[in-house]
mmCIF file of C-alpha atoms in Angstrom:
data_model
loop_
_atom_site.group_PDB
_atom_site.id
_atom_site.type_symbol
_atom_site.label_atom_id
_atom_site.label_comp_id
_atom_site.label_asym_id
_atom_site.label_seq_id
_atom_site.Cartn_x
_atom_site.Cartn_y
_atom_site.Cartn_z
ATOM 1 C CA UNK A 1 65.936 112.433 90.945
ATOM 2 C CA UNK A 2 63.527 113.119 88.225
ATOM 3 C CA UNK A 3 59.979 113.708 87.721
ATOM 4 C CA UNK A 4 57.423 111.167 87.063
ATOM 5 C CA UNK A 5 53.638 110.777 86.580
ATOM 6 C CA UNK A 6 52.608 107.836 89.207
ATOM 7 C CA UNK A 7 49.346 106.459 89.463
ATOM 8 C CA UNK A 8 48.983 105.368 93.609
ATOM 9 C CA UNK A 9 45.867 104.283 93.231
ATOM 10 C CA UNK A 10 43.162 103.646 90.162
ATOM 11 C CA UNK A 11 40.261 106.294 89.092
ATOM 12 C CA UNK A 12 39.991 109.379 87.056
ATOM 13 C CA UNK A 13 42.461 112.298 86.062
ATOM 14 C CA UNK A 14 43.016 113.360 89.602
ATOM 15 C CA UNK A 15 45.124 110.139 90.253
ATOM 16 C CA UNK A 16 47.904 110.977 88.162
ATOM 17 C CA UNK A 17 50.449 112.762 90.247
ATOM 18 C CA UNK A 18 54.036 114.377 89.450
ATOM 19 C CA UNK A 19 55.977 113.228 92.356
ATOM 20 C CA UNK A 20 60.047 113.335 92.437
ATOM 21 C CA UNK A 21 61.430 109.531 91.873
ATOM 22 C CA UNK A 22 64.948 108.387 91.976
ATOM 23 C CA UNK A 23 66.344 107.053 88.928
ATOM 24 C CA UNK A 24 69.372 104.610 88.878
ATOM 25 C CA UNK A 25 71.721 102.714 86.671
ATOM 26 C CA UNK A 26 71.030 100.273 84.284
ATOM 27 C CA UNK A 27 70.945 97.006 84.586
ATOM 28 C CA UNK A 28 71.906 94.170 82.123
ATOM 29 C CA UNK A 29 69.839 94.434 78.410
ATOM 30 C CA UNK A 30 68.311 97.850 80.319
ATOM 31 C CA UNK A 31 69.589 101.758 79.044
ATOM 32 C CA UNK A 32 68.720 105.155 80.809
ATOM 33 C CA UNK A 33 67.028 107.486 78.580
ATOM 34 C CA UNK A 34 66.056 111.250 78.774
ATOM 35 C CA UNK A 35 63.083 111.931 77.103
ATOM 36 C CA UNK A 36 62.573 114.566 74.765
ATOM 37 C CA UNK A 37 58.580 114.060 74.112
ATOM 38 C CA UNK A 38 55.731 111.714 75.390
ATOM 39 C CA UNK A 39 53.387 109.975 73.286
ATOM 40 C CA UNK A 40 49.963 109.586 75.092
ATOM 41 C CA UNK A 41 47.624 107.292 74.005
ATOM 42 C CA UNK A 42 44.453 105.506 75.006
ATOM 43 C CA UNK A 43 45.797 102.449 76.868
ATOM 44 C CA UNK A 44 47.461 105.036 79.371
ATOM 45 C CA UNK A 45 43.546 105.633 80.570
ATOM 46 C CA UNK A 46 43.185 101.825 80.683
ATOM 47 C CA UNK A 47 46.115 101.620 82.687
ATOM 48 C CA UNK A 48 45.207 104.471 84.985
ATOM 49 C CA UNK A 49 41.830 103.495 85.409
ATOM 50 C CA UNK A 50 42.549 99.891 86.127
ATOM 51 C CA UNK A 51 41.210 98.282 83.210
ATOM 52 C CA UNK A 52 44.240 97.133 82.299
ATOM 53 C CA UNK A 53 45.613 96.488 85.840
ATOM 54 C CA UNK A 54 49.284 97.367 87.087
ATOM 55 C CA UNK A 55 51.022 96.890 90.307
ATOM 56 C CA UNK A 56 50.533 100.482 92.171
ATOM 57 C CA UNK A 57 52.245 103.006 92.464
ATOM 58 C CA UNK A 58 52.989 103.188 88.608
ATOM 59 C CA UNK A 59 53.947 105.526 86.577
ATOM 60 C CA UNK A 60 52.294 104.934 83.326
ATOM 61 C CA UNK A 61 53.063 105.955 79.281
ATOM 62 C CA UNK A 62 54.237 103.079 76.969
ATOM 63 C CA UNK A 63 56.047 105.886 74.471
ATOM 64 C CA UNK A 64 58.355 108.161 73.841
ATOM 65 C CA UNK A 65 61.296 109.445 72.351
ATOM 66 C CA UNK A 66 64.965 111.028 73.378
ATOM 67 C CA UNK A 67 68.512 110.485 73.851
ATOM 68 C CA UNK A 68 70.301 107.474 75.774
ATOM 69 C CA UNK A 69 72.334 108.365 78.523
ATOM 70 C CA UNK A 70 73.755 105.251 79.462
ATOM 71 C CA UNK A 71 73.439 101.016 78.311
ATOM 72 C CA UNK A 72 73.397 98.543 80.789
ATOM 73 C CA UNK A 73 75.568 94.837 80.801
ATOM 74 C CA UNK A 74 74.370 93.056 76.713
ATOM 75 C CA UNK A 75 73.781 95.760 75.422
ATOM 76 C CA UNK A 76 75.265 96.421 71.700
ATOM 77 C CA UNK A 77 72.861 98.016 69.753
ATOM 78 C CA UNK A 78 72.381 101.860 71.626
ATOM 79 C CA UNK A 79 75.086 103.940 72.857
ATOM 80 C CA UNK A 80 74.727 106.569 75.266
ATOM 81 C CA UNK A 81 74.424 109.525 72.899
ATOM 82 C CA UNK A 82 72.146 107.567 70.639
ATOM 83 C CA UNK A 83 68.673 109.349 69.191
ATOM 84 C CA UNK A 84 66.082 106.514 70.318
ATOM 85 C CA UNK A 85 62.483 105.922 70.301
ATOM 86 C CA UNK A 86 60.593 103.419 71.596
ATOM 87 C CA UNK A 87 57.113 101.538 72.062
ATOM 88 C CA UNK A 88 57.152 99.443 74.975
ATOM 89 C CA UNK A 89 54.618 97.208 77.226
ATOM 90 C CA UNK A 90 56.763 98.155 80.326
ATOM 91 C CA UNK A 91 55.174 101.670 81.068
ATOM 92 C CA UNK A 92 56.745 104.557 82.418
ATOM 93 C CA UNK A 93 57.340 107.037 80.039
ATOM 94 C CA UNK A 94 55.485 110.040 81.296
ATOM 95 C CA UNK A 95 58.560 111.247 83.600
ATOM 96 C CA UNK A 96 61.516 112.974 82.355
ATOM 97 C CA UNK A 97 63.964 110.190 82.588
ATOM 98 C CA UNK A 98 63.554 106.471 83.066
ATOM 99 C CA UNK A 99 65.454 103.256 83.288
ATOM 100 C CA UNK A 100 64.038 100.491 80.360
ATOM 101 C CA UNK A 101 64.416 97.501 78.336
ATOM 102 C CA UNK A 102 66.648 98.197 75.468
ATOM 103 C CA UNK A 103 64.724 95.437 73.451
ATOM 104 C CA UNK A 104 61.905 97.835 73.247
ATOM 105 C CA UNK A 105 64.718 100.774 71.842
ATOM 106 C CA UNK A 106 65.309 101.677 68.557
ATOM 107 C CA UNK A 107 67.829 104.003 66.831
ATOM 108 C CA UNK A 108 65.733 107.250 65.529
ATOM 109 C CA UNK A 109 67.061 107.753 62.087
ATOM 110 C CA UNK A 110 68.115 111.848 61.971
ATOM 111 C CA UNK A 111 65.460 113.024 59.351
ATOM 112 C CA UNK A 112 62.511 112.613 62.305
ATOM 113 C CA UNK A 113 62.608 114.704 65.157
ATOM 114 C CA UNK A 114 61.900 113.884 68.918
ATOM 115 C CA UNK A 115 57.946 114.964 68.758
ATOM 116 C CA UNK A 116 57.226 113.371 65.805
ATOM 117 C CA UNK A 117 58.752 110.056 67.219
ATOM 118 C CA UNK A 118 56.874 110.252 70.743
ATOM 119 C CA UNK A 119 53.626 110.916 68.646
ATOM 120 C CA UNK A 120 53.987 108.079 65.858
ATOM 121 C CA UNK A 121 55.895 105.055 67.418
ATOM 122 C CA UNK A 122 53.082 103.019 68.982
ATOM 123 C CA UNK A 123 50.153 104.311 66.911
ATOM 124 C CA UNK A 124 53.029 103.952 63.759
ATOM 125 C CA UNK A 125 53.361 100.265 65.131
ATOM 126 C CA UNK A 126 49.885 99.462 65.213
ATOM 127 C CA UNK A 127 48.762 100.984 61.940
ATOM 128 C CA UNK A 128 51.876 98.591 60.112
ATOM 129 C CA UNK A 129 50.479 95.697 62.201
ATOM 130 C CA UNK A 130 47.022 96.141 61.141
ATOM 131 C CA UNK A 131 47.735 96.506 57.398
ATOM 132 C CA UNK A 132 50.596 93.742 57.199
ATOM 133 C CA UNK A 133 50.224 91.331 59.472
ATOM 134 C CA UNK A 134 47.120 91.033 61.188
ATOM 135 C CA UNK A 135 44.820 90.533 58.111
ATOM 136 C CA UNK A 136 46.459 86.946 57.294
ATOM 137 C CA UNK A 137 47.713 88.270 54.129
ATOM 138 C CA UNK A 138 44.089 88.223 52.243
ATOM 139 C CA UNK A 139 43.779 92.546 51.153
ATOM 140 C CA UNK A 140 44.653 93.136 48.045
ATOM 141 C CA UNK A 141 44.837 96.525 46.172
ATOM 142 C CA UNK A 142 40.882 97.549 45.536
ATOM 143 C CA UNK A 143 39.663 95.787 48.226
ATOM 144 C CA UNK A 144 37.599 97.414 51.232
ATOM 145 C CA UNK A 145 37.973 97.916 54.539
ATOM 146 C CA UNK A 146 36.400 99.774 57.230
ATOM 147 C CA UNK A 147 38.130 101.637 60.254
ATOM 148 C CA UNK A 148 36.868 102.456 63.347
ATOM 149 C CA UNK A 149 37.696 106.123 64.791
ATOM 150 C CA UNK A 150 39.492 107.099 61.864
ATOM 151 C CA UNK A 151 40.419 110.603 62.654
ATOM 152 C CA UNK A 152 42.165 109.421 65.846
ATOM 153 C CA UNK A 153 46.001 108.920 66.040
ATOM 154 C CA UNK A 154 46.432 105.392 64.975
ATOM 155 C CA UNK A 155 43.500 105.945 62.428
ATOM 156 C CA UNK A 156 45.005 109.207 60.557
ATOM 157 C CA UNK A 157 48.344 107.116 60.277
ATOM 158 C CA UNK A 158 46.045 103.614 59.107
ATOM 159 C CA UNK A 159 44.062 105.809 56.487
ATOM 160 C CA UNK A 160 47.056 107.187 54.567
ATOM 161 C CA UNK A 161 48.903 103.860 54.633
ATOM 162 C CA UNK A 162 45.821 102.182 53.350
ATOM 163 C CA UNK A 163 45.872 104.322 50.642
ATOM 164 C CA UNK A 164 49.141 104.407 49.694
ATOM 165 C CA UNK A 165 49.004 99.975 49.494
ATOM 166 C CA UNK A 166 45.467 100.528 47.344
ATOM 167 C CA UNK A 167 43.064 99.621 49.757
ATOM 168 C CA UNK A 168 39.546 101.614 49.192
ATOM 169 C CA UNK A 169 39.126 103.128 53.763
ATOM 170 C CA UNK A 170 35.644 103.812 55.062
ATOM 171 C CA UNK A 171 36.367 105.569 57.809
ATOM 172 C CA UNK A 172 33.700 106.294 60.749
ATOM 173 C CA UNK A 173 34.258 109.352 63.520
ATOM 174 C CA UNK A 174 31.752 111.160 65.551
ATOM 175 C CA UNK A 175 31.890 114.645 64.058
ATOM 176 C CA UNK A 176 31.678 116.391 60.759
ATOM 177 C CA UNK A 177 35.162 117.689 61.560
ATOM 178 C CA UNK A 178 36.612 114.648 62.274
ATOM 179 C CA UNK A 179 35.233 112.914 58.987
ATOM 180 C CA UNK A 180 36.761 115.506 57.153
ATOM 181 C CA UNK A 181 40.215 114.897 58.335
ATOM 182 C CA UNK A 182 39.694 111.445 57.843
ATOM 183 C CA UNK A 183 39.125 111.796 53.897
ATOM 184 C CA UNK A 184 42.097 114.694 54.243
ATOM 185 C CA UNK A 185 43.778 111.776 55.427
ATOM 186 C CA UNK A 186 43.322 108.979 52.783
ATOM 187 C CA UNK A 187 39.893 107.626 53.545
ATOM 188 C CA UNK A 188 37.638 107.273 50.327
ATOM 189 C CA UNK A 189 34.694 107.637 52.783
ATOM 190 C CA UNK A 190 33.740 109.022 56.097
ATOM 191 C CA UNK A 191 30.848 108.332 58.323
ATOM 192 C CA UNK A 192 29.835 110.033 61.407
ATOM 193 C CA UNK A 193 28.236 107.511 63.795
ATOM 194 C CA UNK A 194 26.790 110.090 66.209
ATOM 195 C CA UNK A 195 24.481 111.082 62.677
ATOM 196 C CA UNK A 196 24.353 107.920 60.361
ATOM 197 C CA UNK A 197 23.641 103.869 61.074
ATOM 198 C CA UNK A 198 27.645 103.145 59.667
ATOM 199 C CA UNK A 199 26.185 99.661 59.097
ATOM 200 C CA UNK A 200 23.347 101.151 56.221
ATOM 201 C CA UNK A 201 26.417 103.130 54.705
ATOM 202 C CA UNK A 202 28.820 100.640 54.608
ATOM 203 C CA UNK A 203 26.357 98.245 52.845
ATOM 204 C CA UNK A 204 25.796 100.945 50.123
ATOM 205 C CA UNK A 205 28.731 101.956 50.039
ATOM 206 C CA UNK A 206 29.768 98.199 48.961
ATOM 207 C CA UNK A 207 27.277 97.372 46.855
ATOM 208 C CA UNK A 208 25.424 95.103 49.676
ATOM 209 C CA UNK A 209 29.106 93.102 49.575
ATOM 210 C CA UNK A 210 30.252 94.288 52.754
ATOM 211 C CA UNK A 211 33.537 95.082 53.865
ATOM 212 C CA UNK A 212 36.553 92.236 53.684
ATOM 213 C CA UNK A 213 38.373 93.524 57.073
ATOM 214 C CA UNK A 214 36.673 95.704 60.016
ATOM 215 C CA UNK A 215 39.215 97.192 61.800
ATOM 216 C CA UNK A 216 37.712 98.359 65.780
ATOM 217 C CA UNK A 217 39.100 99.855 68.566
ATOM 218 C CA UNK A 218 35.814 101.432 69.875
ATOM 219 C CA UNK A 219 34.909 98.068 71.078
ATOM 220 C CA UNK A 220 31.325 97.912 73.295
ATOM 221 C CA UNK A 221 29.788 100.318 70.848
ATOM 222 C CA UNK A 222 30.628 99.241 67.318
ATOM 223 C CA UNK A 223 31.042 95.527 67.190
ATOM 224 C CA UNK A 224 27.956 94.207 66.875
ATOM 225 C CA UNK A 225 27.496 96.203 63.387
ATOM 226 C CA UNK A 226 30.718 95.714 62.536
ATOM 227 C CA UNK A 227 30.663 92.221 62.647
ATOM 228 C CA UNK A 228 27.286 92.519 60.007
ATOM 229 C CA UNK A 229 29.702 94.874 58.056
ATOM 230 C CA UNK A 230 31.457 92.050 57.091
ATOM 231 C CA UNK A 231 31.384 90.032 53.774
ATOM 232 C CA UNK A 232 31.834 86.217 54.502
ATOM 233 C CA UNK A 233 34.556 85.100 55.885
ATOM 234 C CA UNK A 234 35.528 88.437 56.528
ATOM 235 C CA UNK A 235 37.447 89.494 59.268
ATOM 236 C CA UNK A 236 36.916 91.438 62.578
ATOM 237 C CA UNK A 237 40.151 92.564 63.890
ATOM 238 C CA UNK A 238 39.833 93.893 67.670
ATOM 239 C CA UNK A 239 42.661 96.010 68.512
ATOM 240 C CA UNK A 240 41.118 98.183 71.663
ATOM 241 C CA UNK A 241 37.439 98.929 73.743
ATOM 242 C CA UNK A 242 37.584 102.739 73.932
ATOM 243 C CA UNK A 243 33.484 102.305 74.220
ATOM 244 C CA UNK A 244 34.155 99.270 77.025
ATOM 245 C CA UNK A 245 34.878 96.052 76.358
ATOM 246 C CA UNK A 246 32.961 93.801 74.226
ATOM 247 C CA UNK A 247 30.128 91.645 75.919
ATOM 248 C CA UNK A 248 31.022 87.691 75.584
ATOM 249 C CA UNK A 249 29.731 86.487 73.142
ATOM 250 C CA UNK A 250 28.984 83.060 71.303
ATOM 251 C CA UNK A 251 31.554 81.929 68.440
ATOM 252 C CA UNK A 252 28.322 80.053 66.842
ATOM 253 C CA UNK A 253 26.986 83.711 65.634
ATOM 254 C CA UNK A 254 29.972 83.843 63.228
ATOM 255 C CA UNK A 255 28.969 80.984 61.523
ATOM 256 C CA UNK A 256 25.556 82.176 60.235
ATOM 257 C CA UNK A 257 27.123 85.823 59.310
ATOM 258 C CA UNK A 258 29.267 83.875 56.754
ATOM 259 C CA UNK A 259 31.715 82.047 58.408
ATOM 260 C CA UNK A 260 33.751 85.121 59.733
ATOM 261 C CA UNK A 261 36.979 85.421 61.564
ATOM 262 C CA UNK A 262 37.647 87.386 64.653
ATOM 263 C CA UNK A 263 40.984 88.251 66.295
ATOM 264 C CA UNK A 264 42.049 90.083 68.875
ATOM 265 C CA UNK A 265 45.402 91.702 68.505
ATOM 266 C CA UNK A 266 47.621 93.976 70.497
ATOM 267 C CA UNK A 267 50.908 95.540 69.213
ATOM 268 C CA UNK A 268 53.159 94.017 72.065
ATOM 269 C CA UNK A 269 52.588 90.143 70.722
ATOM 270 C CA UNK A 270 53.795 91.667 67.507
ATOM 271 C CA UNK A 271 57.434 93.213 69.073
ATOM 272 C CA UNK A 272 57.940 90.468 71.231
ATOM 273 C CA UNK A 273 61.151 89.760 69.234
ATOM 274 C CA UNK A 274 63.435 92.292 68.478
ATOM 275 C CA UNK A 275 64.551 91.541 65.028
ATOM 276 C CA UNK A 276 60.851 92.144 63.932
ATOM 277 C CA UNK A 277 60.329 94.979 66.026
ATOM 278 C CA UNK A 278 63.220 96.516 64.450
ATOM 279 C CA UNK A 279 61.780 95.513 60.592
ATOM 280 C CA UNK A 280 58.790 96.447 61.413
ATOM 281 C CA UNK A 281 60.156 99.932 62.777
ATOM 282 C CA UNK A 282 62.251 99.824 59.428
ATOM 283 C CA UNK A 283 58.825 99.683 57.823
ATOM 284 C CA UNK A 284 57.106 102.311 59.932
ATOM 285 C CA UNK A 285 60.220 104.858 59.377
ATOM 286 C CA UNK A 286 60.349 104.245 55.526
ATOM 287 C CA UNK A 287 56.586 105.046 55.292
ATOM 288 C CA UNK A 288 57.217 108.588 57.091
ATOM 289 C CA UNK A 289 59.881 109.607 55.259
ATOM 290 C CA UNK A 290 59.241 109.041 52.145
ATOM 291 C CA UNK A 291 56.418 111.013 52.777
ATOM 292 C CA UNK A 292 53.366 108.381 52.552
ATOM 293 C CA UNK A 293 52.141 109.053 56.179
ATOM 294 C CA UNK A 294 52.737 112.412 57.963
ATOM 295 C CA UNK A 295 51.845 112.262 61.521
ATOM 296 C CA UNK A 296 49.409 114.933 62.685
ATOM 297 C CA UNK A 297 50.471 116.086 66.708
ATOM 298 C CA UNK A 298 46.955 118.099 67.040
ATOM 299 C CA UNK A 299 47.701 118.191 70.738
ATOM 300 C CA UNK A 300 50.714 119.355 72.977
ATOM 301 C CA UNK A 301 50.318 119.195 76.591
ATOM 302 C CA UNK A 302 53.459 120.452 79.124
ATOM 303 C CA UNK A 303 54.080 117.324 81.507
ATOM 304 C CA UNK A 304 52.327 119.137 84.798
ATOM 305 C CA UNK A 305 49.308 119.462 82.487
ATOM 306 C CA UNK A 306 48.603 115.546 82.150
ATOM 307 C CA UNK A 307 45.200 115.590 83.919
ATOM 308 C CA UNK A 308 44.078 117.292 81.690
ATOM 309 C CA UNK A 309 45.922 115.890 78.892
ATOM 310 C CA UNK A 310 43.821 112.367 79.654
ATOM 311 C CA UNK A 311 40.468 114.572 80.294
ATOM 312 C CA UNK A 312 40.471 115.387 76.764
ATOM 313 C CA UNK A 313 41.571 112.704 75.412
ATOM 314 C CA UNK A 314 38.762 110.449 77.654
ATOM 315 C CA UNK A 315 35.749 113.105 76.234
ATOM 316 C CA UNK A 316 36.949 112.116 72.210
ATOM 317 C CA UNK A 317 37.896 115.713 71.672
ATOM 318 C CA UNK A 318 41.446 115.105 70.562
ATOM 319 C CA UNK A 319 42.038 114.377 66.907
ATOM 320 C CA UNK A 320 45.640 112.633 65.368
ATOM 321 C CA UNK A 321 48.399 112.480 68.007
ATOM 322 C CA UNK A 322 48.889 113.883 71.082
ATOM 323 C CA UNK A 323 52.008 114.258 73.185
ATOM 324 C CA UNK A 324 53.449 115.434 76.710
ATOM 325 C CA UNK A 325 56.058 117.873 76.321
ATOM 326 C CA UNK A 326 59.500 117.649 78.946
#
């Protein structure tokens, strides 16, 4: 038996309960891990509150970090005993041992420890996705971008990598405090939307040019200036709705704002295939410890202290990474 956070049915904080769940063997391409730390990130609250819908019960948390205990049938790559991390779109992870796909597993190399892994493996992910893949290979050093929520945890992580490949970040957060970490973090500029129209600073900012890539996972609230942030054929790249979801809208609006592109992306079409999970891991791992990103855990929350964990984390008043504690 083992604890678990399960999710019976959708709604707010209150719904995530630690209940005792049995935990078995596993199966063929599966492994058993204990966790060491639990990443927690925004798509946990989509999950719990049924924007993102899962069969219930469900115990939710697509991250962590910790040692295998035992491989199921195909597996070659882990070995009970291993140091492992993971990302994964099968969630579970807030409990103190589960049963997963190995596919999603990958070997921690020794220099980073369990916390930093829970806090940096899916944000990690989605920050080398962003810069390296998603942008259909058109940034160059010198050229601009602008990221949404930049003092958050995939946005501290974004803004130093950014800077280390030459991009020039605008960065936008809704405090003075949280603009300052952002420019701690890498980003040439910081705006705070709850003071300043980002869309008037980002056009001076630029010269009028506008930005080549707009990078949003605020959704509801931002995109509509975002999209006018853009110089032509610029692109939007969608990653998340922390704001809501974006309204529909017409494609023929991107036409007259100079031909733009708009994607939306999500890390898990990315990792599909393990070989460039484990690359793009590679990637993520080299970048931490050679000492170009450092991952900021602002937040530690013991496991029985989740409500409140996704309370905070709901009212924006988290900054960098949080995790759950075992």
């Amino acid at each position: 038996m083992t604890r678990a956070v399960v999710v019976e049915q959708t709604g707010g904080p209150e719904q995530l309960k630690i209940v005792d769940v049995k935990v078995g063997e596993p199966g063929p391409g599966e492994i058993r891990i204990r966790h060491q730390a639990v990443g927690l990130n925004f798509i946990d609250v989509y999950h719990r509150t049924g924007l993102y819908p899962l069969p219930l019960p469900a115990t939710i948390g697509g991250e962590g970090a910790g040692i295998v205990e035992a491989v199921g049938e195909g597996v070659s790559f882990l070995k009970a005993g291993d140091r492992a991390a993971y990302a994964s779109n099968t969630p579970g992870s807030y409990a103190d041992v589960r049963v997963m796909p190995a596919k999603h597993v990958v070997k921690l190399p020794d220099a980073i420890d369990f916390d930093t892994a829970a806090a940096m493996m899916l944000k990690g992910l989605t920050a080398q996705y962003l810069l390296k893949r998603s942008s259909m290979g058109q940034l160059q050093r010198g050229d601009q971008i602008l990221f949404h929520a930049a003092a958050g945890g995939v946005g501290l992580i974004a803004c130093q990598w950014a800077k280390a490949l030459g991009y020039e970040v605008i960065g936008t957060a809704g405090s003075e405090e949280k603009c300052a970490l952002a420019k701690a973090n890498g980003a040439a500029h910081a705006i705070n939307y709850s003071k300043e129209d980002f869309l008037a600073r980002v056009k001076e900012i630029s010269g009028g040019k506008g930005v080549k890539v707009v990078y949003d996972s605020v959704g509801k609230d931002t995109w509509d200036k975002s999209l006018d942030c853009l110089r032509p054929l610029g692109i939007m790249v969608s990653f998340g709705n922390s704001s809501g979801p974006v309204p529909p809208f017409s494609p023929a609006i991107l036409g007259p704002k100079g031909s733009l592109f708009v994607t939306r992306q999500t890390l898990f079409s990315h990792i599909a295939v393990r070989e460039t999970l484990q690359a793009m891991a590679d990637d993520l791992f080299e970048a931490v410890t050679s000492g170009k990103v450092k991952i900021h855990i602002a937040q530690r929350y013991p496991l029985d202290q989740v409500q409140q964990a996704h309370r905070d984390l709901e009212a924006r008043k988290t900054t960098g990474s949080t995790i759950l504690t075992l």
